[in-house]
Short mmCIF file of C-alpha atoms and ligand atoms in Angstrom, two decimals:
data_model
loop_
_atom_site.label_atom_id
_atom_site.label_comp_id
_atom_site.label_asym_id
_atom_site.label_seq_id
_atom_site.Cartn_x
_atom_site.Cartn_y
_atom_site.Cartn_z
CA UNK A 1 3.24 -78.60 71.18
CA UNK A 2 0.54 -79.52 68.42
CA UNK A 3 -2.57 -77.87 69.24
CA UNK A 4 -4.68 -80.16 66.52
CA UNK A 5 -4.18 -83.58 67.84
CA UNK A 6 -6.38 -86.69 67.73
CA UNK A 7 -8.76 -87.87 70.76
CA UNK A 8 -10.57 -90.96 70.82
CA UNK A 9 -9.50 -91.45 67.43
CA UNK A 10 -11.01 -87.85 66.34
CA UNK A 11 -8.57 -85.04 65.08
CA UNK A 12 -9.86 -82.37 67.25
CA UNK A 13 -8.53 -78.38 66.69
CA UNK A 14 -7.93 -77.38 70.68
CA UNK A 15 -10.60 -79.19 72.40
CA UNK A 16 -12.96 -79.01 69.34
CA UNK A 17 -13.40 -81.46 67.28
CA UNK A 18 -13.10 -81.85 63.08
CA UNK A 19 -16.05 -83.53 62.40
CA UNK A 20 -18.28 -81.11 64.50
CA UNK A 21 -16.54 -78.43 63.06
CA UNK A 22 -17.36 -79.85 59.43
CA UNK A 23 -21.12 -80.52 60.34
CA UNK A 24 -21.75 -76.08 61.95
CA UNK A 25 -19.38 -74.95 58.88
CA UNK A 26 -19.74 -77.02 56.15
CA UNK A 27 -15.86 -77.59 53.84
CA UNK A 28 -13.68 -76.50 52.86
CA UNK A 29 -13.15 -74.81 55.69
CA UNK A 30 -9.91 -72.90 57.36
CA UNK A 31 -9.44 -73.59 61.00
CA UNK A 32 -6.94 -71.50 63.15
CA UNK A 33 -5.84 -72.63 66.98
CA UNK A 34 -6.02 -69.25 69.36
CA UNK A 35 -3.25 -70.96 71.57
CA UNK A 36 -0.98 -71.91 68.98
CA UNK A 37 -1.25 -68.06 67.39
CA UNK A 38 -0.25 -66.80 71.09
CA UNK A 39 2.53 -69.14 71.57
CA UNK A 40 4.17 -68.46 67.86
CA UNK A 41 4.00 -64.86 68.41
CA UNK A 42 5.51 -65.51 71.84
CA UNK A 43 8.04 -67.42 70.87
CA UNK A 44 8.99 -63.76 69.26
CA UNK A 45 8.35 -61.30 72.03
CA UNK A 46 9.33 -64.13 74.48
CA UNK A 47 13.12 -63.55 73.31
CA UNK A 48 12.64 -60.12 72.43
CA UNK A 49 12.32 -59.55 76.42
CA UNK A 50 14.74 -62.37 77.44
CA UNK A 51 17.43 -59.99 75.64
CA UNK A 52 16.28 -56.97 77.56
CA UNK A 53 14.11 -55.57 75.01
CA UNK A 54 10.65 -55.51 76.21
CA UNK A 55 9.93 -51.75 74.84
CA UNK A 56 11.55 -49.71 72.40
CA UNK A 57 14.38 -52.21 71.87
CA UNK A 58 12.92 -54.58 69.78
CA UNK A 59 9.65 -54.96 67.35
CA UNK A 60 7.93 -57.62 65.84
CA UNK A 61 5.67 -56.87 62.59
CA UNK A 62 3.90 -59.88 61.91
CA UNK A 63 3.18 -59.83 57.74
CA UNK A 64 -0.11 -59.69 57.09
CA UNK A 65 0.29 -61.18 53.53
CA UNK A 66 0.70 -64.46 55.81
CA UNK A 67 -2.63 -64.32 57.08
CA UNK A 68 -4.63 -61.36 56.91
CA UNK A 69 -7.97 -62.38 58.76
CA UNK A 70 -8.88 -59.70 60.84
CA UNK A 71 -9.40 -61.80 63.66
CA UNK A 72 -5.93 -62.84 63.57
CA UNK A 73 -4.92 -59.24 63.27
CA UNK A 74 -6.83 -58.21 66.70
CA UNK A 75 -5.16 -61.13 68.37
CA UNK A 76 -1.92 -60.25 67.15
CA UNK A 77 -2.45 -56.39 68.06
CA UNK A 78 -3.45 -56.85 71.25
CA UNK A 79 -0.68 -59.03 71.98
CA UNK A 80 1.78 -56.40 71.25
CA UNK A 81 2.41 -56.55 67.36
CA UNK A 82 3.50 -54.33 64.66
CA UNK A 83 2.45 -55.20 61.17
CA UNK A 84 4.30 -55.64 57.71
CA UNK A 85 2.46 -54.60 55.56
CA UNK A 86 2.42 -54.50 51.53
CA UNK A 87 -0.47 -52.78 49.99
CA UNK A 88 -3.22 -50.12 51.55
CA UNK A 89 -5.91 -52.71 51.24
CA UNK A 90 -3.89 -54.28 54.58
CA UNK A 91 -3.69 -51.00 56.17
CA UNK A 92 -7.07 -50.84 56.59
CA UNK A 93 -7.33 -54.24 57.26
CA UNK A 94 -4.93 -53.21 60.28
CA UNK A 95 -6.92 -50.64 61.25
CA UNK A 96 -10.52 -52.42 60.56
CA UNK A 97 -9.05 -54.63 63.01
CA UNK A 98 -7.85 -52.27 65.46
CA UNK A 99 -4.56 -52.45 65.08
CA UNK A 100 -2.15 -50.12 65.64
CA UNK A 101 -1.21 -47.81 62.27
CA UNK A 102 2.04 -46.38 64.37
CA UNK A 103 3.55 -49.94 64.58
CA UNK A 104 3.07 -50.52 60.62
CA UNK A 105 5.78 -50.73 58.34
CA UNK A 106 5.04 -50.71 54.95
CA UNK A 107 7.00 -52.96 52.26
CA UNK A 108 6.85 -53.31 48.71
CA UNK A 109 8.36 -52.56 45.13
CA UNK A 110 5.41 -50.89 44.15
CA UNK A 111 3.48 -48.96 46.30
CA UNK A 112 1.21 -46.87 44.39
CA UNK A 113 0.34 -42.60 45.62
CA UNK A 114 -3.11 -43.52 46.82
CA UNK A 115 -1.56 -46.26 49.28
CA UNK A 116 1.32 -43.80 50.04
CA UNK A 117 -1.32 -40.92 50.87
CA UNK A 118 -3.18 -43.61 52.84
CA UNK A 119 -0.55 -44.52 55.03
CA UNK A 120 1.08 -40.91 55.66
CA UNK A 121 -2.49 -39.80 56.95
CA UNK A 122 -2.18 -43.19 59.32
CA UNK A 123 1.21 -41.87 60.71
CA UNK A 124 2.87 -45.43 60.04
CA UNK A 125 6.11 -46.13 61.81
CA UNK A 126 8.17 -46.18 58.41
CA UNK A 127 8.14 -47.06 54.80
CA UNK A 128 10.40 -50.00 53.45
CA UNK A 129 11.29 -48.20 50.12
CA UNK A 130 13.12 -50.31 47.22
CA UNK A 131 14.19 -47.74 44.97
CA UNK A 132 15.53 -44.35 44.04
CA UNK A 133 11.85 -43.82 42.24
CA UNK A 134 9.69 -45.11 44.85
CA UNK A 135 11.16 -42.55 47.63
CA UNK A 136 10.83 -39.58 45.03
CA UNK A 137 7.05 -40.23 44.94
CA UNK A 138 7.22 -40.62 48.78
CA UNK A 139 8.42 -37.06 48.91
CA UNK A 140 6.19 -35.39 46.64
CA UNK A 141 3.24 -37.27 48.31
CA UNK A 142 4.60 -36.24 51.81
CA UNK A 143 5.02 -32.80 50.51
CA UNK A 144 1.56 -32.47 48.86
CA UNK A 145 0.28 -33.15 52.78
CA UNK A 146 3.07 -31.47 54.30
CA UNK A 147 4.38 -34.19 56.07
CA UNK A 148 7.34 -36.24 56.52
CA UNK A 149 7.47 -39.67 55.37
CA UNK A 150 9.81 -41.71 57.81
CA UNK A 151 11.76 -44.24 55.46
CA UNK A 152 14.40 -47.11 55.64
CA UNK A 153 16.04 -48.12 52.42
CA UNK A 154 15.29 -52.18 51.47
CA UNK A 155 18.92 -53.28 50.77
CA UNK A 156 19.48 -56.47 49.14
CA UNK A 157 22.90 -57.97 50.69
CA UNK A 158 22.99 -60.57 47.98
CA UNK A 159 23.02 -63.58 50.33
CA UNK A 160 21.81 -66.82 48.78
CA UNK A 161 18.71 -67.91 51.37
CA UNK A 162 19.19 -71.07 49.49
CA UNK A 163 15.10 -71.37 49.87
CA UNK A 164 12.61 -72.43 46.54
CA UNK A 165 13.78 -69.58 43.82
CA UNK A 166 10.18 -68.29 43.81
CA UNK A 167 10.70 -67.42 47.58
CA UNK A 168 14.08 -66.18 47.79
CA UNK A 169 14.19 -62.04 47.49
CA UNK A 170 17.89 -61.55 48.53
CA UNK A 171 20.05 -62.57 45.42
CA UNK A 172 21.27 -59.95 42.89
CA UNK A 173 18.93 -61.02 39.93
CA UNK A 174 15.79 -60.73 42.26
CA UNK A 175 13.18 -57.46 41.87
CA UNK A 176 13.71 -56.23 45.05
CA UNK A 177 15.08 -53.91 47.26
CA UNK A 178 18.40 -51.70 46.33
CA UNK A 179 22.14 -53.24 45.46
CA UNK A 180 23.71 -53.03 47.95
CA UNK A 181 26.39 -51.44 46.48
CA UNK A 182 24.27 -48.63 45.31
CA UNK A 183 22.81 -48.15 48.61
CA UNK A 184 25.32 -45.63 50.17
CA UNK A 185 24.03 -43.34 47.04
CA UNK A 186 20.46 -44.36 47.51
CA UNK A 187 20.32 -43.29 50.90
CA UNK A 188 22.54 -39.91 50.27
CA UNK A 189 19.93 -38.85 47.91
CA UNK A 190 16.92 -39.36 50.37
CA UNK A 191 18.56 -37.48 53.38
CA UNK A 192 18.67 -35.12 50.96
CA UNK A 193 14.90 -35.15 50.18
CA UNK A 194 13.17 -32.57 52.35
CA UNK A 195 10.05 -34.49 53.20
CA UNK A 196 11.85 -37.71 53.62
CA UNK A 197 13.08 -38.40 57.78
CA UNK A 198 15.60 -41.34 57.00
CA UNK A 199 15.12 -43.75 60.49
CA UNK A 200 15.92 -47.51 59.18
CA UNK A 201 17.81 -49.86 57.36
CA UNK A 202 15.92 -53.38 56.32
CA UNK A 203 16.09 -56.00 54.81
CA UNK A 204 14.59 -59.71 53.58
CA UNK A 205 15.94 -62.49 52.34
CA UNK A 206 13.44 -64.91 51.36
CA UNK A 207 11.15 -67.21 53.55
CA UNK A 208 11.11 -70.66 54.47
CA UNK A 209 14.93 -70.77 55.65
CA UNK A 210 15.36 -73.26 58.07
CA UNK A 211 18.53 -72.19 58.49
CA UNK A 212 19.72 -68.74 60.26
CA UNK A 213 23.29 -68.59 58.64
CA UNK A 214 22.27 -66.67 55.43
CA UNK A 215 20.24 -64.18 57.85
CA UNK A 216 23.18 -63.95 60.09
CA UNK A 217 25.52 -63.30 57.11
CA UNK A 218 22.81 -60.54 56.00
CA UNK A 219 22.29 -59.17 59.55
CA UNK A 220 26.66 -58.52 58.80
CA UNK A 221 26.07 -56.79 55.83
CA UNK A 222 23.35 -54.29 56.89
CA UNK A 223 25.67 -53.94 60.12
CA UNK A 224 28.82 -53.13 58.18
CA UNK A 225 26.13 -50.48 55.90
CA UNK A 226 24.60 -49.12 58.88
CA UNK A 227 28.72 -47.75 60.05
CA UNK A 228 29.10 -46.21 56.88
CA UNK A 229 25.78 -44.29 57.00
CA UNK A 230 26.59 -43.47 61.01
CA UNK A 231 30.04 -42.00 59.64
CA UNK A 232 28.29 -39.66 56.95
CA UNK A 233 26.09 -38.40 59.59
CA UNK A 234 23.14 -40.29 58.56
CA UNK A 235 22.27 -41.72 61.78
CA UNK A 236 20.05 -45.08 62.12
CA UNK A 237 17.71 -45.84 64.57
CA UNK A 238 16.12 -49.17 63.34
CA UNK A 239 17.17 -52.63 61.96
CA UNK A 240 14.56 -54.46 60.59
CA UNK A 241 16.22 -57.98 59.30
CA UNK A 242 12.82 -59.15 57.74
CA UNK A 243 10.62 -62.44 57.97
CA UNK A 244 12.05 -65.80 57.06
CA UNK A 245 12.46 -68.30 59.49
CA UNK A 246 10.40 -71.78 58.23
CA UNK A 247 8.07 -73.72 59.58
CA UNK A 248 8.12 -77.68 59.65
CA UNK A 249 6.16 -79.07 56.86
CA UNK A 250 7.62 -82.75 56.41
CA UNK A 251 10.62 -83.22 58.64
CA UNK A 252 12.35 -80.06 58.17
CA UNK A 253 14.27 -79.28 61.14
CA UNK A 254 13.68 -75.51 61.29
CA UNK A 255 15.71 -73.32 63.54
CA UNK A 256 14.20 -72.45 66.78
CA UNK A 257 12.64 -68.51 66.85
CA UNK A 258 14.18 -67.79 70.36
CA UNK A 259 17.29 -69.26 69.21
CA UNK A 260 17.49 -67.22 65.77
CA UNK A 261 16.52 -64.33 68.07
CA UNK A 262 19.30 -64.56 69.90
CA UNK A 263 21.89 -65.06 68.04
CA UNK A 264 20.73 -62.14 66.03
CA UNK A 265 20.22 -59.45 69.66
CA UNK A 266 23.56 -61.22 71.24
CA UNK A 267 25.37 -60.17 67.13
CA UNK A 268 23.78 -56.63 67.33
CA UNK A 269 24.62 -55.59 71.18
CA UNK A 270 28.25 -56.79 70.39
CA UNK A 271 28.70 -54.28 67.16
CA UNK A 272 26.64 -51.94 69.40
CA UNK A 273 29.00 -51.72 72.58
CA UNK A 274 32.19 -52.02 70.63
CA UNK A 275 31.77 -49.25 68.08
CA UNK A 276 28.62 -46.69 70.00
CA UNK A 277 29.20 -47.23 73.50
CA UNK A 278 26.34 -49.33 74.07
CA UNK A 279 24.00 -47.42 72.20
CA UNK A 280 20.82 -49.08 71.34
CA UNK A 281 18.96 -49.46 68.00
CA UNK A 282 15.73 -50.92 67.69
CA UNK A 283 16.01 -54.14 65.99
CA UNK A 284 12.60 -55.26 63.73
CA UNK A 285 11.37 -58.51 62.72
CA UNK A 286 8.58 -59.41 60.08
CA UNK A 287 7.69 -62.77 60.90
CA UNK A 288 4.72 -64.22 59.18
CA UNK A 289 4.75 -67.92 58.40
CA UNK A 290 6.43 -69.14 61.56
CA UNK A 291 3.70 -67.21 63.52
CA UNK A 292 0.46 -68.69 61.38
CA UNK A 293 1.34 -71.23 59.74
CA UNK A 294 1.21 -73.79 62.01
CA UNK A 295 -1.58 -72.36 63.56
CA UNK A 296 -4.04 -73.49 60.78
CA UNK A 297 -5.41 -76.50 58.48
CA UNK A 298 -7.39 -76.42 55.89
CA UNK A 299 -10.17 -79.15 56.26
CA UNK A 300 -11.63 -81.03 53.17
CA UNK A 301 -14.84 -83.27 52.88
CA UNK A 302 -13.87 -86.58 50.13
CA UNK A 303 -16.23 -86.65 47.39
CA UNK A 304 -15.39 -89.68 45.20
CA UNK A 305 -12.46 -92.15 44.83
CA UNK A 306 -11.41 -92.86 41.56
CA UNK A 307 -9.14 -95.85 41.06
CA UNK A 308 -6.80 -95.50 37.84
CA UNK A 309 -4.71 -97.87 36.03
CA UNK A 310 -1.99 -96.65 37.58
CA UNK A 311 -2.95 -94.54 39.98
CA UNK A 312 -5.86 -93.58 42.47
CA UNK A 313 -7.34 -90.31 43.07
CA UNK A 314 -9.29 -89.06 46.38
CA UNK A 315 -11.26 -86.06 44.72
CA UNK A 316 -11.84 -83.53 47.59
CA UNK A 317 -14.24 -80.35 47.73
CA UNK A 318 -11.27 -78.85 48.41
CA UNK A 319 -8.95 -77.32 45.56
CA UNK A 320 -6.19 -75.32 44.17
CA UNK A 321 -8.13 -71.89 44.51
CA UNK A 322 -8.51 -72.85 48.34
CA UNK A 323 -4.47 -73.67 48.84
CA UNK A 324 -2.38 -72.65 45.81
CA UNK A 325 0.97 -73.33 47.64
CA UNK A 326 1.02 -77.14 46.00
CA UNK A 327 0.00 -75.50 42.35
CA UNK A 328 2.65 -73.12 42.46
CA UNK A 329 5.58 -74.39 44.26
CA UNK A 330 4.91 -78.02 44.31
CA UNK A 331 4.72 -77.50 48.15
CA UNK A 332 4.26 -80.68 50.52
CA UNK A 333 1.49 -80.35 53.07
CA UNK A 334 0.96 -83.35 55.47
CA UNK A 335 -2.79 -84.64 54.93
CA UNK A 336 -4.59 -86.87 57.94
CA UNK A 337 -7.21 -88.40 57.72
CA UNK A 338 -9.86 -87.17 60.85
CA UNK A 339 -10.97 -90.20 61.51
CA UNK A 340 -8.14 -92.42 62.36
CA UNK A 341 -7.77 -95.77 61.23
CA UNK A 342 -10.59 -96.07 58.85
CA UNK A 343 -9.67 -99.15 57.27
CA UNK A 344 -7.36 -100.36 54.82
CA UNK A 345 -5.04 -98.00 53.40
CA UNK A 346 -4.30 -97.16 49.59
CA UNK A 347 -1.91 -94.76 48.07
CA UNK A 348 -4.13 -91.08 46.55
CA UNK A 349 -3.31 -88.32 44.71
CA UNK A 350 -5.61 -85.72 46.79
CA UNK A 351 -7.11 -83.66 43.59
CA UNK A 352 -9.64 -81.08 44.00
CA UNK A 353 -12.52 -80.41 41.36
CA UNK A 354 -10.95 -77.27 39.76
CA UNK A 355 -10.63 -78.00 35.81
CA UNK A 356 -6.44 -77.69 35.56
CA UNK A 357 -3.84 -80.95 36.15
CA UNK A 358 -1.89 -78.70 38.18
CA UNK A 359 -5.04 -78.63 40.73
CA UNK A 360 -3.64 -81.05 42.86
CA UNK A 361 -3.08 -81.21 46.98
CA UNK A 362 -1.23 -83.66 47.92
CA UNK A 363 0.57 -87.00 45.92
CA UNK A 364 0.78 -90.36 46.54
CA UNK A 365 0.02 -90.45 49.80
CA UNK A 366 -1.33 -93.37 52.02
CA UNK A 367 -4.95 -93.00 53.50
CA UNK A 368 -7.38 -94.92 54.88
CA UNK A 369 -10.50 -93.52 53.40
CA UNK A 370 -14.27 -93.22 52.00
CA UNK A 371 -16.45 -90.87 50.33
CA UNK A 372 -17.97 -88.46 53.04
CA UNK A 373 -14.45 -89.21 54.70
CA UNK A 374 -12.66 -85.90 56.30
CA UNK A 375 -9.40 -84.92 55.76
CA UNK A 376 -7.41 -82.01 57.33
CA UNK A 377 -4.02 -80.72 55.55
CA UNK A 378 -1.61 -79.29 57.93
CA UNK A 379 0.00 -76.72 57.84
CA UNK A 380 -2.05 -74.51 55.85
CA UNK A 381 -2.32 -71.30 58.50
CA UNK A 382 -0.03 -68.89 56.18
CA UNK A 383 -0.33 -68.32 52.51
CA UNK A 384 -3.35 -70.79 52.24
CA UNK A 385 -6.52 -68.36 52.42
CA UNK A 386 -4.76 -65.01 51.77
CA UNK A 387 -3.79 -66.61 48.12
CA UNK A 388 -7.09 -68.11 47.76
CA UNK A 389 -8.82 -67.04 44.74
CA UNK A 390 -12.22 -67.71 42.72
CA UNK A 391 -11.16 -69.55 40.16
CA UNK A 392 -14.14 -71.36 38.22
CA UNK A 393 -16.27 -69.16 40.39
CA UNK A 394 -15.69 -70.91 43.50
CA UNK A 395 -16.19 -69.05 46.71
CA UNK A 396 -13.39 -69.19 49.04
CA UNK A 397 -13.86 -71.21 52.04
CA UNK A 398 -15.44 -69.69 55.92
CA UNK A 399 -12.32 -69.63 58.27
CA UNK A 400 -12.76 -70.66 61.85
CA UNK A 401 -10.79 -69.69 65.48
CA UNK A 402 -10.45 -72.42 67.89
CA UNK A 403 -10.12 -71.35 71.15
CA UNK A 404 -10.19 -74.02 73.86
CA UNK A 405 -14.07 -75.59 73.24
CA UNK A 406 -15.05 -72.60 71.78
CA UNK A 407 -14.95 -72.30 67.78
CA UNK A 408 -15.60 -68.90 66.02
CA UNK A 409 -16.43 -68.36 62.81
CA UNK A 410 -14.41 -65.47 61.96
CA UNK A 411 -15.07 -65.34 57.87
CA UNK A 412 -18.32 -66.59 56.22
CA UNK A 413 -18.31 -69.16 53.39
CA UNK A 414 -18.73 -67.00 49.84
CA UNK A 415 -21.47 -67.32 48.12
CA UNK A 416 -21.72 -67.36 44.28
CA UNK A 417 -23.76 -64.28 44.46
CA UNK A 418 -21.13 -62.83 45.96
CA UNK A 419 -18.33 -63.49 43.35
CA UNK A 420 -20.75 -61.57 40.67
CA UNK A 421 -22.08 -59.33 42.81
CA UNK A 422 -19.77 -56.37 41.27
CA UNK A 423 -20.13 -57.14 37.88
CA UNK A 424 -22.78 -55.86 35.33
CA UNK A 425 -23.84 -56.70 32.16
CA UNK A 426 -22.85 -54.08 28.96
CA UNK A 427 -26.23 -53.05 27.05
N1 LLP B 1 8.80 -59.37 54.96
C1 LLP B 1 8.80 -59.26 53.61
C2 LLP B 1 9.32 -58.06 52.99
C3 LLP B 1 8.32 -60.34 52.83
O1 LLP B 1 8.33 -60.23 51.51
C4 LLP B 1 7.81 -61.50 53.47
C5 LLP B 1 7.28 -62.61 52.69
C6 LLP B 1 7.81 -61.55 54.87
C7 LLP B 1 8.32 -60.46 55.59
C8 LLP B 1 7.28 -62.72 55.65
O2 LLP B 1 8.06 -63.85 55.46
P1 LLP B 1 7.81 -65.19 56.30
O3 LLP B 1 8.15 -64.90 57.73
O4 LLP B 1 6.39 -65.54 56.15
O5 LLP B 1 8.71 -66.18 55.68
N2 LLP B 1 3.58 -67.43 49.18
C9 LLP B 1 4.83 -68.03 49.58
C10 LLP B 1 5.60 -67.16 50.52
C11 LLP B 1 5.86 -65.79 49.98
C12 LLP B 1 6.62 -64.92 50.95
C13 LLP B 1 6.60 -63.51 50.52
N3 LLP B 1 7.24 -62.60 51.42
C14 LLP B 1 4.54 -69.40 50.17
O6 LLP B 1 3.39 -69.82 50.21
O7 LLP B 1 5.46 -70.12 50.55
#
């Protein structure tokens, strides 16, 4: 169910509505739905438990990159989540939020010594490493605070997610993760590391898929990997098969979580009875889109209407900085007007005021509208304000958690001041 719906012609976020939420906050503005946060992540845990997995069986590591509010965080946390995280600056978000550093995994081509130091002295669950490199770091750093860094080698089962190219990580000629035909070798050399504890195996294949096939096919791959290690007496407790399953943006018909859940548990306690006697091993998921991005909209105040020679333009106080997704992937986001039928409807290009063509929201789409007008694009929970920047010194928008009547304002509007604030001027 749709927890921003209209009532008495008002879009309303929960039981709050838009246009009140535009006059306390001002625009652009971020607004998340509390309920609609619990019943994504449920939709996870939900099938996690209907497949007898309530504890150590199963984890879900919601990716921070998604949404990393901390707000959203706590909620998450509290509820029972893990984290995915990819740099240290979201460890401590984690942590700044309360969250719980054991049930972090950390991903990443590139994690640097200070974020690998960082996250040993947290005790995180495991590192996702991607290379041969990147796990003889790990064990110096480990070894330098004589510990042991818990890995699980990032294979990449070259399975086509058949997702937009700049979204799709599991294909050969992508940056990440190990071949997997190298990753027998890989994984010899870091059981033989001595500050190295080898527990997982993972995996991603890209995000959006709104199908579960290419996971499924992955899921076989790490399986069939996972036998080999077993019979070289590298034992594996954990299989983590990544993020990836899309969200409706249009009228994409996206596989349902339980049922991707449970085709992947029902796949995995089959291989596990036939070949270890029933023996468990934890299976991981790093869900991020499908939990958030639903859950938000970004909300936009009309400033003029232009009317072209061939085309018209609803400039919005919104822009590109505020949701890049359009900018950089030509990404569709639905756009409503808050106030329904307003009036006679023309066909827009939704632009915002940032000085680039590309800084565009939405095109040709049909709205009823006026200056002073509202409009709320959908969708806009995951990668909106987490790849927000401040381009032409613009300070990225407050955010805002609906829950029930109550709204929250869970990040403050930037101010200029702010975006100079660490600058200085050279004498
Ligand atoms: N795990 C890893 C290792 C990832 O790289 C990602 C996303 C996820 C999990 C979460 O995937 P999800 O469940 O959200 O599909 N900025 C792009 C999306 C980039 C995804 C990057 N990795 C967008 O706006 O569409």
């Amino acid at each position: 169910m749709s927890h921003f719906s209209y009532r008495n012609g008002v879009l309303h976020a929960e039981q709050v509505s838009l246009q009140a939420l535009a006059a306390q906050f001002g625009t652009p503005l971020y607004i998340y739905s509390k309920a609609a946060l619990v019943e994504n992540y449920s939709a996870y845990a939900d099938a996690c438990r209907k497949a007898g997995r309530a504890d150590a069986g199963a984890l879900v590591c919601y990716s921070v990159k998604s949404n990393s509010n901390l707000a959203v965080l706590n909620l998450l946390g509290r509820l029972g989540s893990g984290f995915d995280i990819v740099s240290g600056g979201e460890l401590l978000r984690v942590v700044a939020a309360g969250g719980d550093a054991r049930k972090v995994i950390f991903s990443g081509v590139g994690k640097g010594r200070d974020e690998m130091k960082l996250a040993l002295e947290h005790d995180i669950l495991c590192f996702n490493v991607e290379s041969i490199p990147e796990v003889a770091r790990l064990n110096e750093v480990a070894g330098e605070l004589g510990k042991r860094a818990r890995i699980s080698l990032r294979v990449n089962p070259n399975v086509d997610a058949k997702t937009h190219p700049y979204i799709s990580t599991g294909l050969k000629e992508n940056k990440f993760g190990v071949a997997y035909e190298d990753a027998l070798n890989c994984y010899r050399t870091a059981a033989a590391l001595s500050n190295i504890e080898v527990v997982g195996i993972d995996c991603h294949i890209g995000s959006q898929l709104l199908d579960d096939s290419p996971l499924l096919e992955a899921l076989d791959k790490v399986i069939e990997l996972v036998d080999a290690l077993e019979a070289e007496g590298i034992p594996i407790h954990h299989l983590d098969i990544g993020g990836g399953i899309g969200i409706r943006y249009d009228d994409e018909q996206p596989v349902a979580v339980g049922d991707y859940l449970a085709r992947v548990f029902a796949r995995v306690d089959a291989w596990r009875k036939e070949k270890y006697g029933g023996r468990q091993i934890q299976v991981m998921f790093e869900p991020g889109r499908s939990i958030v991005g639903n859950a938000g909209v970004l909300l936009t105040e009309v400033q003029y209407l232009k009317h072209g020679e061939s085309k018209n333009f609803a400039i919005v106080d919104a822009a590109m900085n505020d949701l890049m997704r359009p900018a950089m992937y030509e990404a569709w986001h639905g756009v409503q007007a808050v106030r329904q039928d307003a009036g006679r409807a023309q066909v827009y290009d939704v632009v915002g005021p940032v000085c680039e063509s590309g800084d565009w929201l939405a095109r040709g789409r049909e709205l009823a509208i006026a200056p002073g007008d509202l409009l709320a694009f959908a969708s806009a929970g995951a990668y909106g304000m987490t790849m927000a920047s401040n381009y032409n010194t613009r300070g990225r928008a407050a955010e805002v958690l609906v829950d029930g009547v109550r709204a929250h304002l869970i990040r403050k509007r930037e101010n200029p001041s702010d975006l100079f604030a660490l600058e200085s001027i050279a004498d």
